[in-house]
mmCIF file of C-alpha atoms in Angstrom:
data_model
loop_
_atom_site.group_PDB
_atom_site.id
_atom_site.type_symbol
_atom_site.label_atom_id
_atom_site.label_comp_id
_atom_site.label_asym_id
_atom_site.label_seq_id
_atom_site.Cartn_x
_atom_site.Cartn_y
_atom_site.Cartn_z
ATOM 1 C CA PHE S 1 -14.249 -10.132 -31.251
ATOM 2 C CA ASN S 2 -10.666 -9.489 -30.168
ATOM 3 C CA VAL S 3 -9.844 -11.194 -26.869
ATOM 4 C CA VAL S 4 -6.481 -9.462 -26.358
ATOM 5 C CA ASN S 5 -7.993 -5.971 -26.590
ATOM 6 C CA ASN S 6 -10.805 -6.951 -24.225
ATOM 7 C CA PHE S 7 -8.261 -8.068 -21.607
ATOM 8 C CA LYS S 8 -6.406 -4.768 -22.008
ATOM 9 C CA LEU S 9 -9.633 -2.877 -21.292
ATOM 10 C CA ILE S 10 -9.928 -4.578 -17.905
ATOM 11 C CA ASP S 11 -6.656 -2.880 -16.870
ATOM 12 C CA LEU S 12 -5.385 -5.526 -14.465
ATOM 13 C CA SER S 13 -1.769 -5.768 -13.431
ATOM 14 C CA LEU S 14 0.391 -8.857 -13.744
ATOM 15 C CA PHE S 15 -0.053 -9.485 -10.017
ATOM 16 C CA ASP S 16 -3.841 -9.473 -10.461
ATOM 17 C CA TYR S 17 -3.586 -12.091 -13.199
ATOM 18 C CA ILE S 18 -1.327 -14.205 -10.978
ATOM 19 C CA VAL S 19 -3.831 -14.033 -8.114
ATOM 20 C CA ILE S 20 -6.672 -15.011 -10.462
ATOM 21 C CA SER S 21 -4.633 -17.903 -11.874
ATOM 22 C CA VAL S 22 -3.682 -19.218 -8.430
ATOM 23 C CA GLY S 23 -7.312 -18.978 -7.301
ATOM 24 C CA CYS S 24 -8.528 -20.904 -10.344
ATOM 25 C CA LEU S 25 -5.824 -23.513 -9.789
ATOM 26 C CA LEU S 26 -6.848 -23.954 -6.140
ATOM 27 C CA ILE S 27 -10.478 -24.383 -7.157
ATOM 28 C CA LEU S 28 -9.461 -26.983 -9.759
ATOM 29 C CA ILE S 29 -7.353 -28.898 -7.217
ATOM 30 C CA PHE S 30 -10.202 -28.855 -4.696
ATOM 31 C CA ASP S 31 -12.668 -30.022 -7.342
ATOM 32 C CA ILE S 32 -10.446 -32.944 -8.331
ATOM 33 C CA ASN S 33 -9.861 -34.005 -4.697
ATOM 34 C CA LYS S 34 -13.297 -33.026 -3.368
ATOM 35 C CA GLU S 35 -14.409 -36.495 -2.279
ATOM 36 C CA LYS S 36 -11.184 -37.185 -0.382
ATOM 37 C CA ILE S 37 -11.266 -33.767 1.323
ATOM 38 C CA VAL S 38 -14.922 -34.122 2.342
ATOM 39 C CA ASN S 39 -14.338 -37.641 3.718
ATOM 40 C CA THR S 40 -11.348 -36.442 5.728
ATOM 41 C CA TYR S 41 -13.266 -33.421 7.066
ATOM 42 C CA SER S 42 -16.280 -35.541 8.033
ATOM 43 C CA LYS S 43 -14.043 -37.644 10.305
ATOM 44 C CA PHE S 44 -13.038 -34.579 12.373
ATOM 45 C CA ARG S 45 -14.514 -34.053 15.800
ATOM 46 C CA ASP S 46 -17.039 -31.233 16.090
ATOM 47 C CA GLU S 47 -14.598 -29.001 17.971
ATOM 48 C CA TYR S 48 -12.038 -29.238 15.163
ATOM 49 C CA LYS S 49 -14.707 -28.553 12.550
ATOM 50 C CA LEU S 50 -15.612 -25.368 14.408
ATOM 51 C CA VAL S 51 -11.944 -24.310 14.535
ATOM 52 C CA VAL S 52 -11.572 -24.871 10.776
ATOM 53 C CA ILE S 53 -14.720 -22.861 10.014
ATOM 54 C CA LEU S 54 -13.684 -20.009 12.323
ATOM 55 C CA LEU S 55 -10.212 -19.979 10.776
ATOM 56 C CA PHE S 56 -11.692 -19.563 7.283
ATOM 57 C CA VAL S 57 -14.007 -16.806 8.524
ATOM 58 C CA LEU S 58 -11.069 -15.008 10.153
ATOM 59 C CA ILE S 59 -8.979 -15.293 6.974
ATOM 60 C CA ASN S 60 -11.861 -13.894 4.912
ATOM 61 C CA LEU S 61 -12.373 -10.996 7.300
ATOM 62 C CA LEU S 62 -8.683 -10.201 7.488
ATOM 63 C CA PHE S 63 -7.984 -10.241 3.758
ATOM 64 C CA GLY S 64 -11.383 -8.813 2.878
ATOM 65 C CA VAL S 65 -10.861 -5.702 5.003
ATOM 66 C CA TYR S 66 -7.092 -5.340 5.140
ATOM 67 C CA GLY S 67 -6.207 -6.746 1.722
ATOM 68 C CA ILE S 68 -3.912 -5.381 -0.940
ATOM 69 C CA GLY S 69 -4.272 -1.643 -1.402
ATOM 70 C CA PHE S 70 -5.824 -1.057 2.027
ATOM 71 C CA ASP S 71 -5.507 2.530 3.174
ATOM 72 C CA HIS S 72 -7.003 3.454 6.542
ATOM 73 C CA ASN S 73 -7.194 7.111 5.477
ATOM 74 C CA SER S 74 -9.604 6.251 2.665
ATOM 75 C CA PHE S 75 -12.212 5.082 5.168
ATOM 76 C CA ILE S 76 -15.431 7.101 5.054
ATOM 77 C CA TYR S 77 -14.681 8.863 8.349
ATOM 78 C CA GLY S 78 -10.905 9.089 7.818
ATOM 79 C CA SER S 79 -10.882 12.850 7.264
ATOM 80 C CA PHE S 80 -12.804 13.796 10.417
#
């Protein structure tokens, strides 16, 4: 079992590894500070909670659709 060769087979760029590392680091930071973050969020008014949720949904939609490597010509109907 050779770990280095298995990572080479995935064929990710250095940028991809950086994105994965930053994501794992953010998850670790959130996990360590989870109780403090949840207590702070629970003190928000309902209107602010809705704004935070909608902001996260908007960020997910924006980067999910128009993320890195987005090409509008590759859309299914792009050639019509």
